[in-house]
PDB file of C-alpha atoms and ligand atoms in Angstrom:
ATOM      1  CA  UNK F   9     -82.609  38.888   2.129  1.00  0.00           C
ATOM      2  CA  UNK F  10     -83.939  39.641   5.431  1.00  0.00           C
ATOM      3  CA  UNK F  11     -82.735  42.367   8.274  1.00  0.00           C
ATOM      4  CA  UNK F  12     -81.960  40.924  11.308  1.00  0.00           C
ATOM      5  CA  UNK F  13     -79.727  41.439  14.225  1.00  0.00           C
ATOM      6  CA  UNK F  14     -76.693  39.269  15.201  1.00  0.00           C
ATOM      7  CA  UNK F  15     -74.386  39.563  18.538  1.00  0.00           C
ATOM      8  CA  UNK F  16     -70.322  39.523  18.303  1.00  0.00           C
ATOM      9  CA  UNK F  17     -69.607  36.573  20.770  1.00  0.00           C
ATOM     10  CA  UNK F  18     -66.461  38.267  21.894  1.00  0.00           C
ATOM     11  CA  UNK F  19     -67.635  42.017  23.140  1.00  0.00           C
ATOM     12  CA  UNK F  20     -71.470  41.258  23.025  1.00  0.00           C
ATOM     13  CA  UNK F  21     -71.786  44.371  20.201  1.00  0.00           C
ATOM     14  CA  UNK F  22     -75.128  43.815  18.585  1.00  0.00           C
ATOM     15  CA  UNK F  23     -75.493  44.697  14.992  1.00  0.00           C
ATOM     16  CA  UNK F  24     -78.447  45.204  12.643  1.00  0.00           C
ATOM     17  CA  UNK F  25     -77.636  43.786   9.409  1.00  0.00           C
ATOM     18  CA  UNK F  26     -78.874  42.049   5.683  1.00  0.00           C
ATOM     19  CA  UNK F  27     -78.454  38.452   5.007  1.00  0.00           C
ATOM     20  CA  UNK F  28     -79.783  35.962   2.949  1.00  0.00           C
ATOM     21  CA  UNK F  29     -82.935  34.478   4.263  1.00  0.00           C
ATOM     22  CA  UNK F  30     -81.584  30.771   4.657  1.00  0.00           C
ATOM     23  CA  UNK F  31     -78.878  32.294   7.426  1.00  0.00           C
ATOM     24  CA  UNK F  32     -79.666  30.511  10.655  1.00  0.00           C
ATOM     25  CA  UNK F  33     -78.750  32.719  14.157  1.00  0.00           C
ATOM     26  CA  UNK F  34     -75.466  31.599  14.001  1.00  0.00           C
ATOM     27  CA  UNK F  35     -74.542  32.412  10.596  1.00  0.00           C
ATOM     28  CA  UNK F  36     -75.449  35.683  11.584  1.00  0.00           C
ATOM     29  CA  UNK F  37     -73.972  36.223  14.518  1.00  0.00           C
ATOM     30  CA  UNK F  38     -70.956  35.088  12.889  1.00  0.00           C
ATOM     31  CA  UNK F  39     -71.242  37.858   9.947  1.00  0.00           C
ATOM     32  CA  UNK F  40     -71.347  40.341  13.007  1.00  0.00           C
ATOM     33  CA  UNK F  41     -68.184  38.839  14.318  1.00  0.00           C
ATOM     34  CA  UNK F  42     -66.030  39.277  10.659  1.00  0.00           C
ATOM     35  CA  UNK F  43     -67.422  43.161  10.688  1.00  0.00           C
ATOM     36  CA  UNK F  44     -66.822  43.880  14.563  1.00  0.00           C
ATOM     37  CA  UNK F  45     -63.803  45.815  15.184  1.00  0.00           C
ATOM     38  CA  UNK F  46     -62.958  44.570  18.634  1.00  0.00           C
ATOM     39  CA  UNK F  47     -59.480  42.652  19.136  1.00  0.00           C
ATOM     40  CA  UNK F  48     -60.941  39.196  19.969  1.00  0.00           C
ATOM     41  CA  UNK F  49     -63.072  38.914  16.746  1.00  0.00           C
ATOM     42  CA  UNK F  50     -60.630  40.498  15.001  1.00  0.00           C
ATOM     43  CA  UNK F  51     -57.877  38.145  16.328  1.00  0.00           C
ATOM     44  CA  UNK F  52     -60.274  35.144  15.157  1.00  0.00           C
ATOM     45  CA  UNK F  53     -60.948  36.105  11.913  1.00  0.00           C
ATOM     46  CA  UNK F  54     -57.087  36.959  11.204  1.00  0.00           C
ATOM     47  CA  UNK F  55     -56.723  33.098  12.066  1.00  0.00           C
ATOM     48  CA  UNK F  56     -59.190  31.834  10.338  1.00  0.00           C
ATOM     49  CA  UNK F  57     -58.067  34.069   7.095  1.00  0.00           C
ATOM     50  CA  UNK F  58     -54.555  32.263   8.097  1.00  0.00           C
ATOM     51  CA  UNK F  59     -56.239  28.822   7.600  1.00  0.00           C
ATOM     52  CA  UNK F  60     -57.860  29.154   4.478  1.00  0.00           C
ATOM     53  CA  UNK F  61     -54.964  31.312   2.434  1.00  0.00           C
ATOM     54  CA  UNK F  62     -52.435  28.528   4.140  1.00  0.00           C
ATOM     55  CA  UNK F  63     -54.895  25.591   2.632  1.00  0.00           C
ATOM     56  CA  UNK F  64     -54.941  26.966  -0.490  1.00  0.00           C
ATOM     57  CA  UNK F  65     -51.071  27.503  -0.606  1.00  0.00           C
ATOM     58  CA  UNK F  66     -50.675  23.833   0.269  1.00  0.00           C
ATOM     59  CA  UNK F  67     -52.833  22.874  -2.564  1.00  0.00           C
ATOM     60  CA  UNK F  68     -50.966  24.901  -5.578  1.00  0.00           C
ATOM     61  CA  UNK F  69     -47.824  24.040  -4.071  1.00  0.00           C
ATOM     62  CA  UNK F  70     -48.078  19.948  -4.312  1.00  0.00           C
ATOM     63  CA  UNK F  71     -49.944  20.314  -7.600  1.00  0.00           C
ATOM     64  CA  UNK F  72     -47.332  19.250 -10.051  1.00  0.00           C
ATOM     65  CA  UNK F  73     -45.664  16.980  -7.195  1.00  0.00           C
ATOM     66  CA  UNK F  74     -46.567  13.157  -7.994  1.00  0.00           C
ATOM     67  CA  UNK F  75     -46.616  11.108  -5.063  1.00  0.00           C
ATOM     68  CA  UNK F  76     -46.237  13.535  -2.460  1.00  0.00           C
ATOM     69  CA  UNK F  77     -50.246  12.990  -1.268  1.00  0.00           C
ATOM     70  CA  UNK F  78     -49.448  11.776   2.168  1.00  0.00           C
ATOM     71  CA  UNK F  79     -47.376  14.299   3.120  1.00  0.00           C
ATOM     72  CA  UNK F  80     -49.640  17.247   1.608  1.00  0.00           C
ATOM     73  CA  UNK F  81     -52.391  15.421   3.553  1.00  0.00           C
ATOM     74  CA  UNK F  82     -50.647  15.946   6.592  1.00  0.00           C
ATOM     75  CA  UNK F  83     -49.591  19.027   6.020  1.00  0.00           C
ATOM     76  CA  UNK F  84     -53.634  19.765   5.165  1.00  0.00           C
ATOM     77  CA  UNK F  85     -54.429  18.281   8.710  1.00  0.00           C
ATOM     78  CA  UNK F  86     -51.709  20.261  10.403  1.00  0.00           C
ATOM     79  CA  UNK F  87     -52.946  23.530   9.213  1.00  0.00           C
ATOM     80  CA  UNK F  88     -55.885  24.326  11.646  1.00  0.00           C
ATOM     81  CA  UNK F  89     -53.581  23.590  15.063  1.00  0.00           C
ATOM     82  CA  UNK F  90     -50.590  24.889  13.868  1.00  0.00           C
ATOM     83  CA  UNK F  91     -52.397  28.354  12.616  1.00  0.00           C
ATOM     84  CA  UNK F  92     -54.280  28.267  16.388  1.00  0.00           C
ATOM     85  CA  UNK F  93     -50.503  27.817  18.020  1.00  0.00           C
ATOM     86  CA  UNK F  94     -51.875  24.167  19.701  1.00  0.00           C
ATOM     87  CA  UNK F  95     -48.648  22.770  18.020  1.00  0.00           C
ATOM     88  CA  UNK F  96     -45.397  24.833  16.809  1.00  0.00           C
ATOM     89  CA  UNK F  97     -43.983  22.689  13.715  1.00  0.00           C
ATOM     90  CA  UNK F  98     -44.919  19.952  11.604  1.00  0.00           C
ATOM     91  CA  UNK F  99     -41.994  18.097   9.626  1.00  0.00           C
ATOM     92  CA  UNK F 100     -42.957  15.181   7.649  1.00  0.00           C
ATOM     93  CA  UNK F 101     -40.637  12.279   5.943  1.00  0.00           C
ATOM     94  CA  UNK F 102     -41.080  10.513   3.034  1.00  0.00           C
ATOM     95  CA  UNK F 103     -38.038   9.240   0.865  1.00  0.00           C
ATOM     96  CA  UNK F 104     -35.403  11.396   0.504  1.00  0.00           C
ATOM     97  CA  UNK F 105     -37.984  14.336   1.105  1.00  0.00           C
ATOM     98  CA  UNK F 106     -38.518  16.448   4.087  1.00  0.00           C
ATOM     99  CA  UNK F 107     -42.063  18.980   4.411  1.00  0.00           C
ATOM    100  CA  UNK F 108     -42.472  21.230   6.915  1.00  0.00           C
ATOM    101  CA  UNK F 109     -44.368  24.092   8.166  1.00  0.00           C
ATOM    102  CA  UNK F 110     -44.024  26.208  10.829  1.00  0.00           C
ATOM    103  CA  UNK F 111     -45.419  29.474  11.824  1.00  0.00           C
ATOM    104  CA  UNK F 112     -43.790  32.938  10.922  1.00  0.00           C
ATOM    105  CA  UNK F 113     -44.937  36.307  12.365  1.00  0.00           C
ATOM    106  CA  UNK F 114     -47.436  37.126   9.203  1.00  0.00           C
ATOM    107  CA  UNK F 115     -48.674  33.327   8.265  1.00  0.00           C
ATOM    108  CA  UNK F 116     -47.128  30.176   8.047  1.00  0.00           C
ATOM    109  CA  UNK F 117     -44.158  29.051   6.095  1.00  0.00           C
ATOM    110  CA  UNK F 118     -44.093  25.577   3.927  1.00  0.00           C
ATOM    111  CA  UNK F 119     -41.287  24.405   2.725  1.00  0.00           C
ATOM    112  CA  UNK F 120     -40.191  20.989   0.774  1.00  0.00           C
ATOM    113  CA  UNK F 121     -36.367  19.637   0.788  1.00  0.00           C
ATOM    114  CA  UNK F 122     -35.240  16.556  -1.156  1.00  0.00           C
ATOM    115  CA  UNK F 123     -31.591  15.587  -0.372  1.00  0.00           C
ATOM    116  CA  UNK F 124     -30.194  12.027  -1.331  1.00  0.00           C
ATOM    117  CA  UNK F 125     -27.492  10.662   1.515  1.00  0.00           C
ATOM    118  CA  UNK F 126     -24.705   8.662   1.530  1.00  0.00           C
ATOM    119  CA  UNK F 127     -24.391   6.729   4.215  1.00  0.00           C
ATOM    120  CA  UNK F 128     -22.311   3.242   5.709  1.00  0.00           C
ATOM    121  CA  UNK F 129     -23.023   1.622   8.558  1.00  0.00           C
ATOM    122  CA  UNK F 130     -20.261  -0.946   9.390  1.00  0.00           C
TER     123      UNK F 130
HETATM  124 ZN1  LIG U 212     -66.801  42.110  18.951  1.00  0.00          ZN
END
């Protein structure tokens, strides 16, 4: 461990703090950011927190669904822009089976719908 200061790139707060030795300057500064209490790194970190619990939900969620990869992919690649608001909903097709995600006001919601039609064309 060394002691070293890092700068929050949002307010410019400088911060004395421990890290490992193998932490380059940005590794630090971005430990400062996750402990600085001003809105924009706060704001950041709430996303990126977003990201990785939404990931992770994704994962356990398609687990014990067989053949469902591309759309879980998708869904996997969709996570980042639609946590960051760049895009508002994702809704995938496969089959008879619909995934989507969209945000909510705490995180971001996936669901998965299967429904079978019936359907003529004449
Ligand atoms: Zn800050």
């Amino acid at each position: 461990m060394k002691t070293t200061t890092g700068k929050c790139k949002y307010c410019g707060q400088i911060m004395t703090l421990e890290v490992p030795e193998s932490f380059t300057q940005e590794d630090i500064d971005q430990e400062v950011e996750k402990k600085c209490s001003c809105p924009e790194a706060k704001a950041f970190w709430k996303i990126e927190e977003n990201i990785a619990c939404t990931e992770s939900t994704i994962r356990d969620f398609f687990e014990d669904k067989d053949g469902m990869d591309a759309i879980r992919n998708l869904l996997l690649s969709a996570t980042r822009p639609l946590a960051e608001g760049k895009i508002g909903k994702i809704t995938i097709t496969k089959g008879g089976y619909t995934g989507s995600m969209k945000p909510t006001k705490d995180g971001i919601k996936i669901s998965l719908k299967y429904t079978t039609e019936d359907s003529v064309e004449s």
